[in-house]
Amino acid sequence: MIRFDNVSKKFNTKSGEVVAANHVNLQIEDGEIFGIIGFSGAGKSTLVRHINLLEYPTEGSIYIDDVDITKVSNKELRRYRQKIGMIFQQFNLLEQRNVTGNIMYPLEIAGVKKTEAKKRVEELLHIVGMEDKAAAYPSQLSGGQKQRVAIARALATNPDVLLCDEATSALDPITTRSILELLKDINKKLNVTIVVITHEMKVVEQICDRVAVMSAGNIEEIGTVREVFMNPKSETARKLIIPEETNLVSHTDRDVLRIVFDGQSAFEPIVSSLTIECQTMVNILGANTENIGGKAYGQMLIELPGDPDKVQKIKDYLDRQGIHYERGR
Ligand SMILES: Nc1ncnc2c1ncn2[C@@H]1O[C@H](COP(=O)(O)OP(=O)(O)OP(=O)(O)O)[C@@H](O)[C@H]1O
Ligand SMILES: [Mg+2]
């Protein structure tokens, strides 16, 4: 269990004080995949760097399994740090070492015997599916392969926690998916708690159990991914779920409804039945849905008719179908 207790972090810069974390209270449970989402500069990296004390809080405490790590000795801190792995957007591999050498590195530092370390590297190569690239150098690998090596290296010392700071932000959507699947697998099979920093809602949707939404050093809301996606409470969450550049932003003065599909129903029948049953044309302003095995996931924005009776009919219909909706903007 990782617990932030009233953690604040202030930086003094030339242009004044920056509050990167503002009285943060947060608990991440063992075995959970926890997301931290927010726009650039929100304070995500700074907050997460407190978990291994790469940042020291200006105020407050960070507990790992009920031990306040801001109070432990340097020796103990080193032990905690070995139990926390980290991966990054830029992979941070050692260019002059091959794949085996990179994964071996933390084991050398931990003083693991050579024969034992070699065996461990083989296990790790297997876990991340990179056995055939053991002798390759980073420059010979794709981004996705580099991240697999970085994951293997981060897991070398058997950490309890893996921190992922924008680990898929440099990767294309298909490679992103495969890396997220790998992380999910590692979470399940090795029971590693994973903290995922991202600015992309789709990353959170794909792997996280719960998510915290951050803005300007504040945690704006925390909830299960479903809760936050269905009913975003903060302006930041809404902006992340409905980005400005998508077709999901309304440009009309009419009232708008955001309909959320979470796999209970297919997309097309809903739209056509809505038109027929409510005897009104619904104007679809935009949609961002994915069809997975005949079920719809995602969201759709519709313009509501001016007639309140018709609006009520639409809402009643959606209620009957058990489809979640909320007022759009
Ligand atoms: N070492 C530092 N010195 C001064 N200011 C800092 C330092 N580290 C971070 N900051 C400031 O703290 C704030 C939060 O930064 P942080 O890197 O944690 O944001 P982030 O949410 O991770 O952003 P991004 O998505 O761009 O990585 C920013 O205003 C940043 O400029
Ligand atoms: Mg960051």
Tab-separated table of C-alpha atoms and ligand atoms in Angstrom:
chain	number	residue	atom	x	y	z
A	1	MET	CA	0.000	0.000	0.000
A	2	ILE	CA	1.249	3.472	-0.932
A	3	ARG	CA	-0.243	6.428	0.884
A	4	PHE	CA	0.240	10.129	0.359
A	5	ASP	CA	-0.640	11.984	3.507
A	6	ASN	CA	-1.146	15.698	2.928
A	7	VAL	CA	1.792	15.904	0.524
A	8	SER	CA	2.760	19.299	-0.861
A	9	LYS	CA	5.730	20.070	-3.069
A	10	LYS	CA	6.842	23.586	-3.851
A	11	PHE	CA	9.630	24.591	-6.206
A	12	ASN	CA	11.284	27.963	-5.990
A	13	THR	CA	12.007	29.166	-9.492
A	14	LYS	CA	13.226	32.459	-10.952
A	15	SER	CA	9.674	33.310	-11.886
A	16	GLY	CA	8.383	32.534	-8.396
A	17	GLU	CA	7.037	29.618	-6.438
A	18	VAL	CA	5.513	26.651	-8.255
A	19	VAL	CA	3.155	24.399	-6.317
A	20	ALA	CA	3.578	21.052	-8.061
A	21	ALA	CA	1.627	19.124	-5.420
A	22	ASN	CA	-0.966	20.752	-3.221
A	23	HIS	CA	-2.028	18.865	-0.078
A	24	VAL	CA	-2.382	15.553	-1.855
A	25	ASN	CA	-4.104	12.681	-0.079
A	26	LEU	CA	-4.145	9.441	-1.988
A	27	GLN	CA	-3.981	5.722	-1.330
A	28	ILE	CA	-2.904	3.118	-3.855
A	29	GLU	CA	-3.704	-0.464	-2.900
A	30	ASP	CA	-1.444	-3.478	-3.388
A	31	GLY	CA	-1.974	-5.215	-6.710
A	32	GLU	CA	-3.881	-2.302	-8.199
A	33	ILE	CA	-3.245	-0.610	-11.558
A	34	PHE	CA	-3.666	3.025	-10.639
A	35	GLY	CA	-3.755	5.821	-13.210
A	36	ILE	CA	-2.763	9.443	-12.758
A	37	ILE	CA	-4.076	11.552	-15.591
A	38	GLY	CA	-3.729	15.246	-16.323
A	39	PHE	CA	-2.464	17.772	-18.819
A	40	SER	CA	1.169	18.774	-19.157
A	41	GLY	CA	2.512	20.521	-16.058
A	42	ALA	CA	-0.259	19.186	-13.788
A	43	GLY	CA	2.318	17.681	-11.425
A	44	LYS	CA	1.945	13.994	-12.299
A	45	SER	CA	5.649	13.158	-12.587
A	46	THR	CA	6.542	15.179	-9.520
A	47	LEU	CA	3.890	13.414	-7.463
A	48	VAL	CA	4.923	9.941	-8.563
A	49	ARG	CA	8.631	10.689	-8.003
A	50	HIS	CA	7.727	11.027	-4.314
A	51	ILE	CA	6.991	7.290	-4.183
A	52	ASN	CA	10.719	6.534	-4.356
A	53	LEU	CA	11.687	9.893	-2.844
A	54	LEU	CA	13.317	11.187	-6.025
A	55	GLU	CA	11.386	14.245	-4.868
A	56	TYR	CA	11.236	15.060	-1.194
A	57	PRO	CA	7.961	16.634	-0.051
A	58	THR	CA	7.907	20.204	1.215
A	59	GLU	CA	5.162	19.076	3.558
A	60	GLY	CA	3.471	15.792	4.439
A	61	SER	CA	4.461	12.124	4.414
A	62	ILE	CA	4.574	9.184	2.050
A	63	TYR	CA	3.829	5.819	3.581
A	64	ILE	CA	4.744	2.476	2.083
A	65	ASP	CA	3.094	-0.326	4.028
A	66	ASP	CA	2.640	1.984	7.002
A	67	VAL	CA	6.279	3.110	7.079
A	68	ASP	CA	6.818	6.837	6.596
A	69	ILE	CA	9.654	6.744	4.037
A	70	THR	CA	10.497	10.396	4.590
A	71	LYS	CA	11.756	9.317	8.018
A	72	VAL	CA	13.842	6.224	7.189
A	73	SER	CA	17.650	6.007	7.043
A	74	ASN	CA	19.512	6.181	3.721
A	75	LYS	CA	20.259	2.484	3.936
A	76	GLU	CA	16.595	1.619	4.391
A	77	LEU	CA	15.641	4.013	1.623
A	78	ARG	CA	17.948	2.149	-0.785
A	79	ARG	CA	16.113	-1.047	0.132
A	80	TYR	CA	12.733	0.577	-0.574
A	81	ARG	CA	13.990	1.927	-3.878
A	82	GLN	CA	15.012	-1.565	-5.002
A	83	LYS	CA	11.403	-2.588	-4.534
A	84	ILE	CA	10.199	0.131	-6.892
A	85	GLY	CA	10.888	-0.085	-10.632
A	86	MET	CA	10.370	2.763	-13.056
A	87	ILE	CA	9.956	3.147	-16.819
A	88	PHE	CA	9.798	6.293	-18.938
A	89	GLN	CA	8.654	7.686	-22.261
A	90	GLN	CA	12.252	7.881	-23.575
A	91	PHE	CA	13.097	4.322	-22.380
A	92	ASN	CA	16.470	5.479	-20.909
A	93	LEU	CA	18.437	2.403	-22.015
A	94	LEU	CA	22.221	2.324	-21.923
A	95	GLU	CA	23.174	2.615	-25.604
A	96	GLN	CA	26.600	1.010	-25.209
A	97	ARG	CA	25.159	-2.126	-23.599
A	98	ASN	CA	23.164	-4.774	-25.393
A	99	VAL	CA	19.760	-6.009	-24.208
A	100	THR	CA	21.242	-8.548	-21.786
A	101	GLY	CA	23.664	-5.930	-20.454
A	102	ASN	CA	20.854	-3.465	-19.857
A	103	ILE	CA	18.718	-5.934	-17.938
A	104	MET	CA	21.781	-7.147	-16.037
A	105	TYR	CA	22.668	-3.635	-14.862
A	106	PRO	CA	20.421	-3.340	-11.774
A	107	LEU	CA	21.416	-6.870	-10.755
A	108	GLU	CA	25.097	-5.889	-10.857
A	109	ILE	CA	24.362	-2.886	-8.678
A	110	ALA	CA	22.442	-5.074	-6.240
A	111	GLY	CA	25.484	-7.402	-6.083
A	112	VAL	CA	23.705	-10.461	-7.473
A	113	LYS	CA	26.116	-13.305	-8.406
A	114	LYS	CA	26.847	-13.594	-12.125
A	115	THR	CA	25.367	-17.073	-12.671
A	116	GLU	CA	22.227	-16.147	-10.774
A	117	ALA	CA	21.946	-12.842	-12.646
A	118	LYS	CA	22.234	-14.609	-16.008
A	119	LYS	CA	19.423	-16.941	-15.070
A	120	ARG	CA	17.279	-14.018	-13.960
A	121	VAL	CA	17.923	-12.162	-17.244
A	122	GLU	CA	16.718	-15.202	-19.168
A	123	GLU	CA	13.516	-15.298	-17.126
A	124	LEU	CA	12.961	-11.605	-17.713
A	125	LEU	CA	13.593	-11.857	-21.458
A	126	HIS	CA	10.924	-14.536	-21.510
A	127	ILE	CA	8.442	-12.443	-19.526
A	128	VAL	CA	8.720	-9.528	-21.958
A	129	GLY	CA	8.973	-11.739	-25.067
A	130	MET	CA	12.448	-10.579	-26.142
A	131	GLU	CA	14.465	-13.829	-26.030
A	132	ASP	CA	15.537	-13.485	-29.639
A	133	LYS	CA	16.965	-9.991	-29.101
A	134	ALA	CA	19.238	-10.761	-26.147
A	135	ALA	CA	22.378	-9.670	-28.018
A	136	ALA	CA	20.880	-6.672	-29.851
A	137	TYR	CA	21.824	-3.080	-29.005
A	138	PRO	CA	19.184	-0.427	-28.270
A	139	SER	CA	19.858	1.315	-31.603
A	140	GLN	CA	18.763	-1.880	-33.346
A	141	LEU	CA	15.383	-2.012	-31.593
A	142	SER	CA	11.990	-0.432	-32.265
A	143	GLY	CA	10.347	1.785	-29.646
A	144	GLY	CA	8.083	-1.016	-28.473
A	145	GLN	CA	11.031	-3.411	-28.160
A	146	LYS	CA	13.031	-0.804	-26.243
A	147	GLN	CA	10.159	-0.385	-23.813
A	148	ARG	CA	10.020	-4.169	-23.327
A	149	VAL	CA	13.703	-4.142	-22.410
A	150	ALA	CA	13.127	-1.211	-20.059
A	151	ILE	CA	10.283	-3.147	-18.415
A	152	ALA	CA	12.507	-6.216	-18.010
A	153	ARG	CA	15.225	-4.045	-16.459
A	154	ALA	CA	12.728	-2.415	-14.101
A	155	LEU	CA	11.518	-5.852	-12.984
A	156	ALA	CA	15.008	-7.316	-12.488
A	157	THR	CA	15.127	-6.835	-8.731
A	158	ASN	CA	11.602	-8.192	-8.224
A	159	PRO	CA	9.928	-4.899	-7.358
A	160	ASP	CA	6.539	-4.705	-5.655
A	161	VAL	CA	5.699	-1.525	-7.538
A	162	LEU	CA	6.254	-0.396	-11.116
A	163	LEU	CA	5.981	3.316	-11.907
A	164	CYS	CA	5.265	4.080	-15.570
A	165	ASP	CA	5.742	7.723	-16.574
A	166	GLU	CA	4.138	8.201	-20.011
A	167	ALA	CA	5.549	4.786	-20.936
A	168	THR	CA	3.530	4.531	-24.147
A	169	SER	CA	3.446	8.175	-25.208
A	170	ALA	CA	6.174	7.698	-27.838
A	171	LEU	CA	4.538	4.612	-29.331
A	172	ASP	CA	1.939	4.106	-32.068
A	173	PRO	CA	-1.552	2.906	-31.038
A	174	ILE	CA	-0.972	-0.777	-31.833
A	175	THR	CA	2.369	-0.923	-30.026
A	176	THR	CA	0.797	1.004	-27.143
A	177	ARG	CA	-1.877	-1.653	-26.888
A	178	SER	CA	0.682	-4.473	-26.787
A	179	ILE	CA	2.790	-2.747	-24.108
A	180	LEU	CA	-0.325	-2.086	-22.008
A	181	GLU	CA	-1.301	-5.743	-22.382
A	182	LEU	CA	2.173	-6.726	-21.191
A	183	LEU	CA	1.843	-4.456	-18.144
A	184	LYS	CA	-1.558	-5.940	-17.368
A	185	ASP	CA	-0.067	-9.411	-17.607
A	186	ILE	CA	2.803	-8.485	-15.292
A	187	ASN	CA	0.338	-7.019	-12.807
A	188	LYS	CA	-1.666	-10.247	-12.772
A	189	LYS	CA	1.075	-12.847	-12.928
A	190	LEU	CA	3.713	-11.178	-10.760
A	191	ASN	CA	1.259	-9.251	-8.582
A	192	VAL	CA	3.138	-5.992	-9.140
A	193	THR	CA	1.284	-2.796	-8.213
A	194	ILE	CA	1.416	-0.471	-11.220
A	195	VAL	CA	1.139	3.314	-11.258
A	196	VAL	CA	0.491	4.699	-14.727
A	197	ILE	CA	1.031	8.362	-15.553
A	198	THR	CA	-0.630	9.492	-18.747
A	199	HIS	CA	-2.448	12.328	-20.470
A	200	GLU	CA	-4.496	9.875	-22.543
A	201	MET	CA	-7.874	8.636	-21.356
A	202	LYS	CA	-7.627	5.604	-23.619
A	203	VAL	CA	-4.562	4.359	-21.714
A	204	VAL	CA	-6.480	4.652	-18.447
A	205	GLU	CA	-9.500	2.920	-19.966
A	206	GLN	CA	-7.402	0.061	-21.239
A	207	ILE	CA	-5.573	-0.927	-18.077
A	208	CYS	CA	-6.386	1.020	-14.947
A	209	ASP	CA	-8.635	-0.031	-12.092
A	210	ARG	CA	-8.843	3.446	-10.595
A	211	VAL	CA	-7.718	6.859	-11.692
A	212	ALA	CA	-6.839	10.201	-10.120
A	213	VAL	CA	-7.344	13.324	-12.210
A	214	MET	CA	-4.721	16.010	-11.582
A	215	SER	CA	-4.529	19.689	-12.395
A	216	ALA	CA	-2.171	22.379	-11.083
A	217	GLY	CA	-0.887	20.179	-8.269
A	218	ASN	CA	-4.369	19.236	-7.097
A	219	ILE	CA	-6.140	15.917	-7.241
A	220	GLU	CA	-9.441	16.955	-8.784
A	221	GLU	CA	-11.184	13.618	-8.488
A	222	ILE	CA	-10.474	9.963	-7.827
A	223	GLY	CA	-12.621	7.014	-8.755
A	224	THR	CA	-12.916	3.792	-10.659
A	225	VAL	CA	-12.276	4.303	-14.356
A	226	ARG	CA	-15.940	3.556	-15.015
A	227	GLU	CA	-17.141	6.152	-12.501
A	228	VAL	CA	-14.908	8.867	-13.870
A	229	PHE	CA	-15.637	8.072	-17.511
A	230	MET	CA	-19.401	7.891	-16.966
A	231	ASN	CA	-19.714	10.912	-14.705
A	232	PRO	CA	-16.687	13.161	-14.905
A	233	LYS	CA	-17.081	15.687	-12.114
A	234	SER	CA	-14.160	18.011	-12.688
A	235	GLU	CA	-13.608	20.273	-15.660
A	236	THR	CA	-10.189	18.626	-16.179
A	237	ALA	CA	-11.705	15.150	-16.393
A	238	ARG	CA	-14.289	16.372	-18.886
A	239	LYS	CA	-11.612	17.921	-21.057
A	240	LEU	CA	-9.577	14.725	-20.980
A	241	ILE	CA	-12.582	12.576	-21.839
A	242	ILE	CA	-13.879	14.946	-24.494
A	243	PRO	CA	-10.777	16.596	-25.956
A	244	GLU	CA	-11.293	19.941	-27.706
A	245	GLU	CA	-9.924	18.685	-31.000
A	246	THR	CA	-12.404	15.814	-31.332
A	247	ASN	CA	-15.746	15.955	-33.062
A	248	LEU	CA	-17.297	15.441	-29.641
A	249	VAL	CA	-17.215	19.109	-28.805
A	250	SER	CA	-20.533	20.755	-29.416
A	251	HIS	CA	-20.743	23.907	-31.485
A	252	THR	CA	-24.462	24.498	-31.174
A	253	ASP	CA	-26.472	26.557	-28.744
A	254	ARG	CA	-28.941	23.720	-28.283
A	255	ASP	CA	-28.735	21.379	-25.322
A	256	VAL	CA	-26.553	18.392	-25.837
A	257	LEU	CA	-26.596	14.900	-24.363
A	258	ARG	CA	-23.503	12.779	-23.909
A	259	ILE	CA	-24.449	9.119	-24.216
A	260	VAL	CA	-21.978	6.628	-22.814
A	261	PHE	CA	-21.724	3.126	-24.228
A	262	ASP	CA	-20.106	0.584	-21.973
A	263	GLY	CA	-20.671	-2.614	-23.825
A	264	GLN	CA	-24.296	-3.286	-22.839
A	265	SER	CA	-25.586	-2.489	-26.269
A	266	ALA	CA	-24.676	-2.128	-29.888
A	267	PHE	CA	-24.443	1.325	-31.384
A	268	GLU	CA	-26.581	1.353	-34.564
A	269	PRO	CA	-29.800	-0.222	-33.200
A	270	ILE	CA	-29.861	2.324	-30.395
A	271	VAL	CA	-29.665	5.246	-32.776
A	272	SER	CA	-32.272	3.940	-35.180
A	273	SER	CA	-34.697	2.884	-32.417
A	274	LEU	CA	-34.242	6.226	-30.779
A	275	THR	CA	-35.379	7.953	-33.952
A	276	ILE	CA	-38.335	5.644	-34.419
A	277	GLU	CA	-39.527	5.352	-30.820
A	278	CYS	CA	-39.137	9.000	-29.983
A	279	GLN	CA	-40.523	10.099	-33.330
A	280	THR	CA	-37.871	12.689	-33.644
A	281	MET	CA	-34.730	13.094	-35.634
A	282	VAL	CA	-31.695	13.100	-33.414
A	283	ASN	CA	-28.771	15.015	-34.689
A	284	ILE	CA	-25.554	13.173	-33.903
A	285	LEU	CA	-22.896	15.791	-33.333
A	286	GLY	CA	-20.056	13.396	-32.905
A	287	ALA	CA	-19.135	9.954	-31.749
A	288	ASN	CA	-16.116	8.157	-30.515
A	289	THR	CA	-17.126	4.566	-30.194
A	290	GLU	CA	-15.395	1.305	-30.685
A	291	ASN	CA	-17.132	-1.876	-31.661
A	292	ILE	CA	-15.702	-4.769	-29.698
A	293	GLY	CA	-17.366	-8.111	-30.386
A	294	GLY	CA	-20.608	-6.461	-31.516
A	295	LYS	CA	-20.838	-4.280	-28.407
A	296	ALA	CA	-20.296	-0.565	-28.368
A	297	TYR	CA	-17.820	1.184	-26.074
A	298	GLY	CA	-17.281	4.909	-26.017
A	299	GLN	CA	-19.426	7.977	-26.237
A	300	MET	CA	-21.709	9.902	-28.530
A	301	LEU	CA	-22.892	13.468	-28.457
A	302	ILE	CA	-26.395	14.237	-29.691
A	303	GLU	CA	-28.161	17.534	-30.119
A	304	LEU	CA	-31.476	17.634	-28.270
A	305	PRO	CA	-34.631	18.832	-29.987
A	306	GLY	CA	-36.121	22.120	-28.818
A	307	ASP	CA	-39.388	20.467	-27.770
A	308	PRO	CA	-39.149	19.419	-24.072
A	309	ASP	CA	-41.630	16.532	-24.598
A	310	LYS	CA	-39.357	15.045	-27.203
A	311	VAL	CA	-36.343	15.519	-24.970
A	312	GLN	CA	-38.179	13.627	-22.228
A	313	LYS	CA	-39.033	10.842	-24.669
A	314	ILE	CA	-35.374	10.467	-25.580
A	315	LYS	CA	-34.331	10.321	-21.939
A	316	ASP	CA	-37.071	7.816	-21.096
A	317	TYR	CA	-35.978	5.663	-23.992
A	318	LEU	CA	-32.333	5.706	-22.855
A	319	ASP	CA	-33.420	4.922	-19.282
A	320	ARG	CA	-35.450	1.936	-20.483
A	321	GLN	CA	-32.456	0.662	-22.398
A	322	GLY	CA	-30.218	1.150	-19.367
A	323	ILE	CA	-27.941	3.450	-21.290
A	324	HIS	CA	-26.056	6.050	-19.324
A	325	TYR	CA	-26.240	9.681	-20.390
A	326	GLU	CA	-25.508	13.079	-18.979
A	327	ARG	CA	-25.900	16.640	-20.085
A	328	GLY	CA	-23.127	17.507	-22.486
A	329	ARG	CA	-22.018	21.062	-22.882
B	1	LIG	N1	12.905	20.562	-10.491
B	1	LIG	C1	11.973	21.489	-10.713
B	1	LIG	N2	12.206	22.811	-10.511
B	1	LIG	C2	11.252	23.732	-10.694
B	1	LIG	N3	10.024	23.461	-11.134
B	1	LIG	C3	9.719	22.178	-11.375
B	1	LIG	C4	10.666	21.127	-11.192
B	1	LIG	N4	10.079	19.953	-11.520
B	1	LIG	C5	8.829	20.260	-11.892
B	1	LIG	N5	8.598	21.580	-11.811
B	1	LIG	C6	7.330	22.273	-12.111
B	1	LIG	O1	6.283	21.595	-11.428
B	1	LIG	C7	5.108	21.542	-12.221
B	1	LIG	C8	4.684	20.111	-12.418
B	1	LIG	O2	5.630	19.455	-13.253
B	1	LIG	P1	5.541	17.913	-13.643
B	1	LIG	O3	6.717	17.596	-14.480
B	1	LIG	O4	5.343	17.128	-12.405
B	1	LIG	O5	4.206	17.874	-14.499
B	1	LIG	P2	3.605	16.675	-15.372
B	1	LIG	O6	2.157	16.599	-15.051
B	1	LIG	O7	4.426	15.467	-15.199
B	1	LIG	O8	3.758	17.261	-16.859
B	1	LIG	P3	4.087	16.462	-18.244
B	1	LIG	O9	2.803	15.807	-18.658
B	1	LIG	O10	4.475	17.566	-19.175
B	1	LIG	O11	5.195	15.507	-17.980
B	1	LIG	C9	5.443	22.275	-13.518
B	1	LIG	O12	5.012	23.590	-13.412
B	1	LIG	C10	6.955	22.211	-13.565
B	1	LIG	O13	7.480	23.297	-14.292
B	2	MG	MG	5.587	14.321	-16.499
